[in-house]
XYZ file of C-alpha atoms in Angstrom:
729
model
C -4.540 75.705 49.587
C -4.257 72.948 46.964
C -2.556 73.920 43.797
C -1.792 72.115 40.529
C 1.828 72.157 39.318
C 3.935 70.075 37.134
C 6.482 67.369 38.062
C 5.493 66.478 41.605
C 6.874 63.130 42.527
C 5.581 61.664 45.767
C 7.824 58.536 45.440
C 10.111 59.489 48.405
C 11.507 55.912 48.444
C 13.110 55.819 44.937
C 13.457 59.677 44.557
C 16.606 61.009 46.139
C 16.024 64.567 45.030
C 15.243 67.179 47.854
C 13.990 70.461 46.195
C 14.490 73.621 48.097
C 14.207 77.397 47.647
C 14.729 80.706 49.488
C 11.699 82.468 50.995
C 12.189 86.058 52.178
C 11.732 86.378 55.906
C 11.643 82.615 56.631
C 14.600 81.561 58.760
C 15.459 79.847 62.075
C 14.557 83.069 64.043
C 11.279 83.892 62.281
C 7.854 82.733 63.309
C 7.235 82.208 59.602
C 9.234 78.940 59.969
C 5.929 77.432 61.189
C 2.660 76.917 59.474
C -0.612 77.770 61.408
C -2.175 74.739 63.061
C -5.739 75.637 62.208
C -4.922 76.618 58.702
C -3.001 73.490 58.177
C -6.067 71.426 59.415
C -8.288 73.124 56.915
C -5.813 72.213 54.223
C -6.059 68.593 55.340
C -9.915 68.696 55.158
C -9.533 70.171 51.650
C -7.628 67.045 50.700
C -10.419 64.936 52.009
C -12.826 66.937 50.014
C -10.740 66.459 46.928
C -11.377 62.700 47.169
C -15.166 63.474 46.866
C -14.321 65.077 43.508
C -11.906 62.402 42.472
C -13.308 60.450 39.545
C -10.983 57.481 40.261
C -12.879 56.980 43.513
C -16.052 54.846 43.336
C -19.096 57.198 43.266
C -20.738 56.267 46.546
C -17.319 56.370 48.327
C -17.072 59.964 47.031
C -20.399 60.675 48.609
C -18.864 59.237 51.864
C -15.809 61.599 51.574
C -18.070 64.595 51.144
C -20.019 63.562 54.323
C -16.622 63.090 56.182
C -15.386 66.522 55.128
C -18.615 67.922 56.576
C -18.277 65.999 59.686
C -14.662 67.040 60.119
C -15.645 70.679 59.756
C -18.338 70.359 62.400
C -15.863 69.086 64.958
C -13.423 71.746 63.885
C -15.851 74.572 64.653
C -17.175 72.927 67.808
C -13.811 72.618 69.369
C -11.031 74.641 67.668
C -12.903 77.751 66.515
C -14.927 77.675 69.653
C -11.625 77.823 71.723
C -10.284 80.753 69.612
C -13.583 82.642 70.137
C -13.377 82.126 73.840
C -9.885 83.622 73.883
C -11.238 86.574 71.927
C -14.216 86.915 74.410
C -11.925 86.807 77.419
C -9.537 89.299 75.751
C -6.641 86.841 75.937
C -3.992 87.669 73.406
C -2.498 84.092 73.134
C -0.237 84.062 70.077
C 0.034 80.979 67.781
C 3.467 79.633 66.915
C 3.284 81.470 63.570
C 2.655 84.771 65.316
C -1.136 85.183 64.851
C -3.513 86.510 67.419
C -6.764 84.550 68.020
C -8.875 87.154 66.081
C -6.507 86.972 63.206
C -6.721 83.227 63.034
C -10.477 83.350 63.124
C -10.658 85.852 60.189
C -8.356 83.598 58.162
C -10.384 80.442 59.127
C -13.741 82.036 58.209
C -12.441 82.989 54.739
C -11.017 79.456 54.054
C -13.906 77.476 55.495
C -16.576 79.471 53.580
C -14.631 78.736 50.418
C -14.546 75.003 51.443
C -18.180 74.965 52.050
C -18.846 76.442 48.667
C -16.622 73.812 47.181
C -18.801 71.179 48.907
C -22.000 72.398 47.457
C -20.369 72.465 43.920
C -19.018 68.875 44.382
C -22.565 67.740 45.679
C -24.270 69.137 42.533
C -21.790 67.168 40.404
C -22.454 64.034 42.436
C -26.122 64.473 42.109
C -25.851 64.220 38.398
C -23.564 61.311 38.508
C -25.802 59.482 41.044
C -28.850 60.102 38.710
C -26.890 58.661 35.817
C -26.094 55.624 37.972
C -29.758 55.034 38.861
C -29.815 56.817 42.370
C -32.075 59.814 42.354
C -32.439 62.529 45.045
C -35.958 63.911 44.385
C -37.558 67.283 44.750
C -41.325 67.420 45.326
C -41.824 68.137 41.611
C -40.043 64.804 40.676
C -42.684 62.788 42.697
C -45.012 60.509 40.905
C -48.773 60.538 41.626
C -48.270 56.913 42.932
C -45.681 58.100 45.441
C -47.990 60.415 47.387
C -50.118 57.936 49.182
C -47.208 55.785 50.558
C -45.247 58.930 51.339
C -48.181 60.435 53.339
C -48.406 57.119 55.171
C -44.695 57.230 56.073
C -45.101 60.834 57.240
C -48.141 60.062 59.317
C -46.668 57.060 60.948
C -42.838 57.807 61.177
C -42.413 61.517 61.142
C -45.474 63.265 62.600
C -45.411 61.460 65.944
C -41.769 62.670 66.537
C -41.980 66.342 65.653
C -43.186 69.136 67.874
C -43.897 72.675 66.368
C -42.894 75.454 68.839
C -44.634 78.698 68.326
C -42.512 81.929 68.992
C -44.416 84.731 70.735
C -44.221 86.620 74.153
C -45.686 83.614 75.873
C -43.347 81.042 74.007
C -39.726 82.378 73.866
C -37.323 81.179 71.263
C -36.503 77.409 72.369
C -33.121 75.839 72.993
C -31.731 74.287 69.844
C -29.220 71.503 70.123
C -25.769 71.582 68.392
C -25.919 70.075 65.042
C -29.695 70.003 65.161
C -31.534 70.479 61.930
C -34.502 72.900 62.340
C -37.340 74.162 60.067
C -38.560 77.632 60.660
C -42.069 78.532 59.156
C -43.912 81.775 58.915
C -47.702 81.230 59.202
C -50.914 83.300 58.566
C -53.955 82.217 60.449
C -56.937 82.020 58.034
C -59.585 82.994 60.654
C -58.214 86.424 61.652
C -55.224 87.063 59.150
C -52.662 87.328 61.950
C -49.073 86.103 61.398
C -46.721 84.225 63.606
C -43.586 82.223 63.376
C -42.958 78.648 64.544
C -39.961 76.171 64.656
C -39.878 72.473 64.034
C -36.715 70.948 65.523
C -36.064 67.698 63.686
C -35.138 64.813 65.958
C -32.069 62.975 65.021
C -33.941 59.661 64.959
C -35.699 60.604 61.709
C -33.596 59.766 58.682
C -32.548 62.744 56.599
C -33.308 60.850 53.348
C -36.197 58.550 52.998
C -36.081 55.817 50.442
C -39.160 55.445 48.383
C -40.453 52.221 46.940
C -39.209 51.187 43.605
C -40.715 52.684 40.588
C -41.050 51.027 37.157
C -37.845 52.467 36.135
C -35.908 50.382 38.706
C -34.317 53.528 40.125
C -33.279 53.839 43.632
C -35.007 57.063 44.858
C -34.568 59.260 47.993
C -36.505 62.146 49.043
C -34.950 64.574 51.643
C -36.756 65.083 54.949
C -37.003 68.876 54.456
C -39.032 68.037 51.104
C -41.325 65.713 53.023
C -42.040 68.437 55.593
C -42.637 70.983 52.919
C -45.185 68.745 51.164
C -47.076 68.018 54.468
C -47.033 71.424 56.269
C -50.742 71.687 55.741
C -51.211 68.570 57.826
C -48.969 70.006 60.553
C -50.755 73.435 60.391
C -54.343 72.991 59.452
C -56.110 76.378 59.168
C -52.946 78.270 58.326
C -51.394 79.493 55.138
C -47.587 79.153 54.729
C -45.918 82.642 54.013
C -42.358 81.613 54.231
C -39.956 78.931 55.404
C -36.295 78.179 55.852
C -34.022 75.554 57.379
C -31.019 76.275 59.683
C -28.420 74.311 61.752
C -26.250 75.606 64.591
C -22.847 74.371 66.063
C -22.149 75.080 69.678
C -18.967 75.106 71.743
C -18.461 71.401 72.651
C -15.314 71.610 74.697
C -15.540 70.473 78.305
C -14.614 72.560 81.376
C -13.772 70.649 84.554
C -13.182 71.811 88.007
C -9.463 71.426 88.989
C -10.273 69.971 92.311
C -13.104 67.528 91.363
C -13.725 65.008 94.036
C -15.762 62.679 91.877
C -14.404 62.574 88.401
C -17.294 60.592 86.878
C -19.888 63.039 88.363
C -17.918 65.987 87.244
C -17.882 64.677 83.668
C -21.614 64.075 83.770
C -22.146 67.679 84.879
C -19.750 68.908 82.196
C -21.608 66.909 79.462
C -24.894 68.684 80.439
C -23.135 71.990 80.133
C -21.661 71.081 76.726
C -25.166 70.712 75.313
C -25.863 74.289 76.156
C -22.572 75.731 74.903
C -22.382 79.087 73.094
C -23.349 79.100 69.458
C -20.199 79.272 67.261
C -21.812 78.895 63.771
C -25.078 79.151 62.191
C -25.868 77.728 58.744
C -29.079 79.022 57.121
C -30.777 78.606 53.810
C -29.919 81.448 51.497
C -33.534 82.140 50.437
C -34.759 82.705 54.056
C -37.557 85.305 54.346
C -36.295 88.478 56.217
C -38.788 87.965 59.093
C -37.502 84.432 59.650
C -33.806 85.341 59.111
C -34.002 88.215 61.590
C -35.899 85.967 64.117
C -33.295 83.156 64.038
C -30.128 85.261 63.888
C -31.450 87.717 66.668
C -32.705 84.975 69.013
C -29.451 82.968 68.738
C -27.307 86.050 69.254
C -24.944 85.194 66.468
C -22.475 87.759 64.957
C -22.722 88.408 61.230
C -19.403 86.649 60.696
C -20.839 83.548 62.321
C -23.649 83.310 59.935
C -23.261 81.165 56.756
C -25.976 81.375 54.135
C -26.114 78.281 52.010
C -27.837 77.543 48.655
C -27.969 73.733 48.714
C -27.856 71.111 51.293
C -27.624 72.168 54.994
C -25.968 69.497 57.265
C -23.940 67.401 54.736
C -22.872 64.886 57.415
C -26.199 63.116 56.726
C -25.232 62.384 53.197
C -23.683 59.151 54.499
C -27.152 57.787 54.622
C -26.950 57.601 50.826
C -24.031 55.166 50.819
C -26.118 51.998 50.268
C -24.920 48.490 49.542
C -27.593 47.904 46.685
C -24.983 49.175 44.162
C -21.654 47.250 44.928
C -20.159 48.519 41.693
C -20.268 52.129 43.192
C -18.385 51.099 46.354
C -14.741 49.923 46.994
C -14.325 46.303 46.059
C -14.934 44.145 49.274
C -11.831 43.545 51.357
C -11.667 40.972 54.190
C -8.885 41.381 56.681
C -6.414 38.522 56.819
C -6.071 36.294 59.775
C -2.340 36.063 60.339
C -0.901 32.607 59.222
C 1.000 32.180 62.405
C -2.304 32.415 64.468
C -3.919 29.839 62.225
C -0.843 27.502 62.624
C -1.465 27.619 66.366
C -5.124 26.853 65.825
C -6.194 30.315 66.901
C -4.220 30.222 70.238
C -2.991 33.766 70.604
C -0.784 32.981 73.642
C 0.913 30.034 71.884
C 1.559 32.365 68.862
C 3.082 35.188 70.877
C 5.086 32.582 73.035
C 7.027 31.602 69.891
C 8.012 35.137 68.937
C 6.877 38.702 68.822
C 4.133 39.590 66.305
C 3.096 42.918 64.679
C -0.269 43.220 63.022
C -1.018 45.835 60.556
C -4.767 46.843 60.783
C -7.043 46.790 58.802
C -5.073 44.467 56.565
C -4.726 41.940 59.418
C -7.946 41.464 61.347
C -8.452 43.264 64.674
C -10.183 40.158 65.789
C -6.812 38.892 67.023
C -6.808 41.789 69.575
C -10.452 40.831 70.657
C -9.437 37.206 70.754
C -6.393 37.991 72.971
C -8.667 39.388 75.613
C -11.454 36.802 75.198
C -9.020 33.975 75.548
C -7.555 35.576 78.589
C -10.983 35.878 80.106
C -11.659 32.172 79.548
C -8.197 30.796 80.373
C -8.061 29.417 83.912
C -4.298 30.035 83.892
C -4.729 33.814 83.473
C -4.658 35.598 86.890
C -4.699 39.226 85.941
C -5.449 41.639 83.081
C -4.753 45.373 82.835
C -6.230 47.303 80.092
C -6.372 51.008 78.937
C -9.599 52.109 77.125
C -9.626 55.406 75.262
C -12.285 54.881 72.677
C -14.215 51.666 72.042
C -17.353 50.529 70.428
C -20.881 50.888 71.972
C -21.335 47.165 72.649
C -17.643 46.528 72.990
C -16.337 42.895 72.915
C -13.384 43.884 74.715
C -15.262 45.532 77.585
C -17.462 42.240 77.581
C -14.377 40.203 77.966
C -12.913 42.223 80.739
C -16.305 41.962 82.642
C -16.360 38.196 82.036
C -12.799 37.921 83.343
C -13.762 40.016 86.433
C -16.762 37.915 87.104
C -14.566 34.778 86.798
C -12.513 35.956 89.689
C -9.553 37.320 87.796
C -7.951 40.578 88.767
C -8.956 43.103 86.198
C -7.754 46.752 86.156
C -9.381 49.021 83.480
C -7.981 52.481 82.974
C -10.932 54.335 81.378
C -10.147 57.728 79.944
C -13.304 59.837 80.400
C -12.057 62.684 78.204
C -11.967 60.869 74.906
C -13.775 63.860 72.978
C -17.371 63.071 72.091
C -16.987 59.619 73.694
C -17.189 60.756 77.265
C -20.789 59.631 77.907
C -20.124 56.141 76.338
C -16.895 55.783 78.516
C -18.914 56.534 81.678
C -21.385 53.769 80.691
C -18.531 51.367 80.100
C -16.807 52.150 83.325
C -20.029 51.530 85.330
C -20.441 48.086 83.522
C -16.977 47.195 84.521
C -17.451 48.224 88.068
C -20.643 46.119 88.324
C -18.658 43.098 87.028
C -16.013 43.631 89.834
C -13.160 45.198 87.847
C -10.986 47.831 89.325
C -11.722 51.062 87.263
C -9.405 53.930 87.367
C -9.518 57.177 85.640
C -5.923 58.465 85.727
C -4.991 62.125 86.068
C -7.332 65.054 86.098
C -4.789 67.259 84.251
C -3.443 64.563 81.875
C -5.322 62.621 79.379
C -4.328 58.959 79.188
C -3.991 58.318 75.443
C -1.623 55.225 75.652
C -2.845 52.007 74.304
C -1.664 49.092 76.369
C -2.978 45.544 77.477
C -1.250 43.209 79.812
C -2.313 39.626 80.486
C -0.595 37.838 83.285
C -0.627 33.947 82.971
C 0.555 31.292 85.266
C 2.710 28.885 83.437
C 4.110 26.149 85.713
C 5.636 27.857 88.687
C 6.232 31.124 86.827
C 4.098 34.274 85.989
C 4.430 35.210 82.345
C 3.200 38.506 80.962
C 1.904 38.941 77.524
C 1.747 42.554 76.497
C -0.033 44.413 73.640
C 0.932 47.886 72.554
C -1.216 49.775 69.969
C -1.107 52.836 67.924
C -4.763 53.117 67.664
C -7.875 52.550 69.820
C -9.399 49.251 71.202
C -12.314 49.877 68.752
C -13.327 46.963 66.560
C -15.428 49.191 64.219
C -12.827 51.908 63.374
C -10.191 49.241 63.121
C -11.818 48.252 59.938
C -10.750 51.512 58.261
C -7.979 52.913 60.387
C -4.484 51.845 59.538
C -2.871 51.004 62.926
C -0.302 48.731 64.475
C -0.722 46.112 67.127
C 2.501 44.777 68.716
C 2.354 41.634 70.746
C 5.196 40.424 72.914
C 6.069 38.314 75.913
C 9.392 40.038 76.466
C 9.712 40.619 80.336
C 11.457 44.063 79.951
C 8.425 45.424 77.878
C 5.934 43.840 80.386
C 7.763 45.609 83.209
C 7.636 48.831 81.505
C 3.894 48.488 80.730
C 3.267 47.637 84.425
C 5.126 50.834 85.502
C 2.832 52.880 83.230
C -0.308 51.390 84.813
C 1.247 51.972 88.324
C 1.946 55.568 87.307
C -1.642 56.314 86.092
C -3.380 54.352 88.854
C -1.192 55.021 91.831
C 0.670 58.137 90.742
C 4.040 56.298 91.096
C 6.329 58.091 88.681
C 8.716 55.570 87.192
C 12.426 56.235 87.807
C 13.362 54.718 84.514
C 12.112 52.481 81.655
C 13.915 49.718 79.745
C 12.321 49.851 76.296
C 9.709 52.486 76.241
C 9.484 56.154 76.670
C 6.549 57.955 78.360
C 4.910 61.285 77.868
C 4.990 63.681 79.708
C 8.109 62.241 81.357
C 10.678 61.364 78.707
C 9.020 60.650 75.359
C 9.809 64.123 73.852
C 13.404 63.785 75.216
C 13.754 60.410 73.429
C 12.697 62.071 70.126
C 15.138 64.967 70.521
C 17.958 62.698 71.535
C 17.538 60.516 68.435
C 17.626 63.677 66.228
C 20.653 64.807 67.994
C 22.212 61.488 67.387
C 21.602 61.819 63.697
C 23.150 65.220 63.727
C 26.331 63.815 65.444
C 26.582 61.017 62.881
C 26.015 63.478 59.985
C 28.916 65.516 61.299
C 31.101 62.367 61.363
C 30.276 61.855 57.728
C 28.221 58.754 58.429
C 24.656 58.227 56.890
C 22.106 60.219 58.699
C 18.419 59.535 57.919
C 15.006 59.506 59.592
C 11.648 58.270 58.297
C 8.680 59.411 60.354
C 4.981 58.738 60.016
C 2.418 60.752 62.040
C -1.095 62.147 61.915
C 0.006 65.634 63.068
C 3.251 67.431 63.583
C 3.100 70.716 65.512
C 5.395 70.584 68.588
C 7.664 73.607 68.269
C 10.848 72.220 69.917
C 10.758 68.978 67.883
C 10.331 70.997 64.650
C 13.139 73.266 65.506
C 15.240 70.143 66.296
C 14.363 68.796 62.778
C 15.447 72.081 61.291
C 18.769 71.856 63.048
C 19.142 68.195 61.788
C 18.486 69.355 58.316
C 21.099 72.082 58.489
C 23.491 69.397 59.727
C 22.853 67.202 56.698
C 20.317 64.770 58.143
C 17.765 63.755 55.476
C 14.237 63.460 56.862
C 11.260 62.077 55.159
C 7.955 62.717 56.795
C 4.454 61.167 56.147
C 2.061 63.524 57.965
C -1.692 62.672 57.144
C -3.199 65.970 58.713
C -1.818 68.995 60.492
C 1.854 69.898 59.806
C 3.329 73.070 61.106
C 6.813 72.255 59.692
C 7.763 74.161 56.571
C 9.729 71.952 54.251
C 12.180 72.785 51.485
C 13.600 76.126 52.601
C 17.371 76.796 52.037
C 19.145 77.329 55.266
C 16.222 75.832 57.164
C 14.728 72.672 55.860
C 16.393 71.816 52.535
C 16.809 68.211 53.715
C 13.177 67.710 54.747
C 10.372 66.403 52.630
C 6.688 66.022 53.767
C 3.841 64.265 52.118
C 0.220 63.298 53.173
C -1.555 60.177 52.197
C -5.375 60.365 51.845
C -7.238 57.507 50.480
C -9.425 54.435 51.111
C -8.072 54.036 54.688
C -7.354 56.626 57.315
C -3.644 56.557 58.006
C -3.421 56.501 61.827
C -0.311 54.685 62.902
C 2.700 56.631 64.392
C 6.212 55.368 63.490
C 9.669 56.767 63.811
C 12.797 55.231 62.176
C 16.397 56.764 62.798
C 19.296 55.343 60.729
C 21.638 55.335 63.737
C 24.738 55.447 61.468
C 23.385 53.322 58.672
C 21.223 54.159 55.701
C 17.568 53.085 55.918
C 16.535 50.330 55.913
C 19.005 48.663 58.236
C 18.866 46.328 61.285
C 21.214 49.010 62.918
C 18.367 51.550 62.834
C 16.315 52.635 65.836
C 12.576 51.935 65.221
C 9.753 52.989 67.389
C 5.898 52.690 67.286
C 3.755 55.095 69.317
C 0.289 56.192 70.386
C 1.527 59.803 70.262
C 1.368 62.498 67.592
C 4.070 65.012 67.838
C 2.080 67.814 69.114
C 2.428 69.855 72.309
C -0.652 68.323 73.896
C 0.603 64.763 73.231
C 4.105 65.237 74.380
C 3.591 67.484 77.271
C -0.016 67.076 78.549
C -0.903 63.457 77.858
C 0.160 60.003 79.003
C 1.538 58.497 75.702
C 3.900 55.631 75.076
C 6.795 55.223 72.525
C 7.851 51.633 72.131
C 11.351 50.658 70.932
C 11.225 47.701 68.611
C 14.225 45.228 68.997
C 12.864 42.184 67.305
C 14.600 42.123 63.873
C 11.557 40.628 61.963
C 9.203 43.144 63.402
C 11.747 45.973 62.759
C 12.071 44.765 59.118
C 8.168 44.722 58.698
C 8.031 48.342 59.963
C 10.922 49.702 57.869
C 11.216 47.560 54.828
C 7.466 46.973 54.309
C 5.306 49.597 56.038
C 7.361 52.651 55.860
C 8.799 51.729 52.387
C 5.344 51.277 50.930
C 4.171 54.549 52.428
C 7.233 56.335 51.122
C 6.751 54.863 47.706
C 3.081 55.595 47.425
C 2.065 57.906 44.572
C -1.573 56.986 43.951
C -2.917 58.764 47.054
C -0.073 61.055 48.093
C 0.014 64.745 48.348
C 3.440 66.609 48.619
C 3.620 69.649 50.966
C 5.290 72.687 49.370
C 7.275 75.406 51.153
C 4.363 77.902 50.758
C 1.884 75.614 52.489
C 0.115 74.152 49.470
C -0.195 70.474 48.769
C 0.126 69.059 45.400
C -0.981 65.643 44.304
C 1.705 63.447 42.629
C 1.393 64.054 38.825
C 4.483 62.142 37.472
C 3.373 60.387 34.292
C 3.380 56.618 34.972
C 1.196 53.903 33.814
C 0.199 52.419 37.125
C 0.954 54.612 40.173
C 1.927 52.606 43.282
C -0.685 52.494 46.034
C 0.396 51.512 49.499
C -3.099 50.581 50.398
C -3.379 48.163 47.428
C 0.066 46.806 48.330
C -0.957 46.032 51.924
C -4.315 44.436 50.891
C -2.454 42.101 48.619
C 0.541 41.090 50.663
C 0.809 39.526 54.121
C 2.837 41.219 56.847
C 6.368 39.738 57.612
C 5.825 38.924 61.283
C 2.399 37.379 60.616
C 3.526 34.926 58.188
C 3.576 31.282 59.092
C 5.834 28.319 57.993
C 3.596 27.758 55.029
C 4.404 31.031 53.449
C 8.219 31.552 52.958
C 8.019 33.880 50.060
C 8.735 37.480 50.861
C 6.495 40.357 49.668
C 7.623 42.040 46.447
C 10.741 44.148 46.830
C 9.906 47.809 47.486
C 13.383 49.316 47.495
C 13.762 49.180 43.689
C 11.515 50.172 40.918
C 9.304 47.504 39.347
């Protein structure tokens, strides 16, 4: 889905040209006006994989991109493909927005993902050679030195053998349960005493590293040996008295979606039960080594009851997610140059006092360029401040030993009123969130779980502080999770304010989720599923009205995913009215740009690079060309998908502070729109083409943000503005 063409300019900021064409059968009334969600996601993962083959990316970071593409594909199969297979199994003919039935989508997905997996193996072979040339060797058993065998046997005996359990397959021992993502070795054996054959499986526990690092040789190479090679070498130790007549490796993925009872009385217990069911979900994909003996192939495929189209035979590495183990720090020249997030100058001027900083004026932090420690300190200081009387906090995803949860527990133990809204349905983090919620309850916090039918995805924190005779609320709105680890490589926004209207709005959100009190109106935010979608549509209609009056009509929008049908149609209407829309959509995009009579005034690009673009921003000109203080600027927790706008609790925050507004429009959005170094431009046929305009130094928004402080985070000591982005340098 990625093609190479000439003259693709991703610099939307300085390039005013909107290219368009006619496509037969694509118009406002045709389902072809939409791209398929699932196929668009595969295209995104293809762009991730392209970075693994990008020679401009440091070598070990390319290995990391390859592992990420594999991990992405695992989740896609476990959730999205599994869901489509359920629709087929239940004979439900739910049609996608582009008019495809579930089975039709599965067939297209299988074709594209098999091609993607073949590409992964090709790239891995290229990386193997480059790693070897850089002094990192992945060994086969024929590459081992005689001096390696004794320490390797010691490692196997002490670290591997105690953790593995061979499971014989015969009438008395049926085929065992294999976990999703589990790596398994199947072996065909012949007993030396009587010549009888039988098969056995060795499920490999996840605690055993997939790649074992050998001690240094005289060549000063860094050498790894895969676990499957170690097992192959020491099979005689595992099976004394037997000859090995064949072996293969395989890995399965299961349906990992959760099913909940609509009338669950105890949500935590219901989730614990559902998590156990998830582990035993139906198999949706089997990857097995291509050279598998027929007896083992038939045994595995037959016992797992997989269909032929669900079997993927691989000549190469099975389970590429584990390649991340090879990303080591010994070779810093093969990694990105170290980057330390900045502590905002304003915070330093106030000696680290977050409340004093926010009290002076609103502040917007751009992570990971500005440190997420400010968010952590915000809650830690609240826990230790005797003047703080209450804290309200949403928790969607956070780290295992979360400093934020620890701060909330300390606040509760100190007698403060702490309310934590824990979303149990954060996919694949459900068990961790149950653990966090119980820790909070033990500390004395009020833990609520929100709605059974609506996932709470909003990112809000409120600290109520007694100042003199008044209660002052300090509010934090985020576009990302309260997760200190992912904040190191997700680009997100943290907005701090003490404005009373925003605090009142945030309080209404908590009251809505905890007490089911639906707000009658908000002052400065919009809330899904109540009015967030309506606010987006109203802003687009306003731009249409202004365009018809002959006034400037523009929109700059940055999202992770764009799928919602009504919103896309509203963008098409706006384009036809003359509204110019520039979209930065990292992942899934169902909108088809550049079609005459439909979307000739819409451009879309995707940025894939060192950091994962995650912030959601919407800027509408409101009668002025962008950038302008007259524009309407919003940040949000929500992507523009049906689930986010109609079936989740999400927040869209209007920015009124001019400094913060300028930071978002003139700095963050301008840099993203100008980026060429890591931008892909979406074509009207669904392909993505990397910027290939000949220029000596392509502008990188990631480099720009690493080198320049944010506007609202600057202190008195730094008066100079960042470089001007609205003109060519």
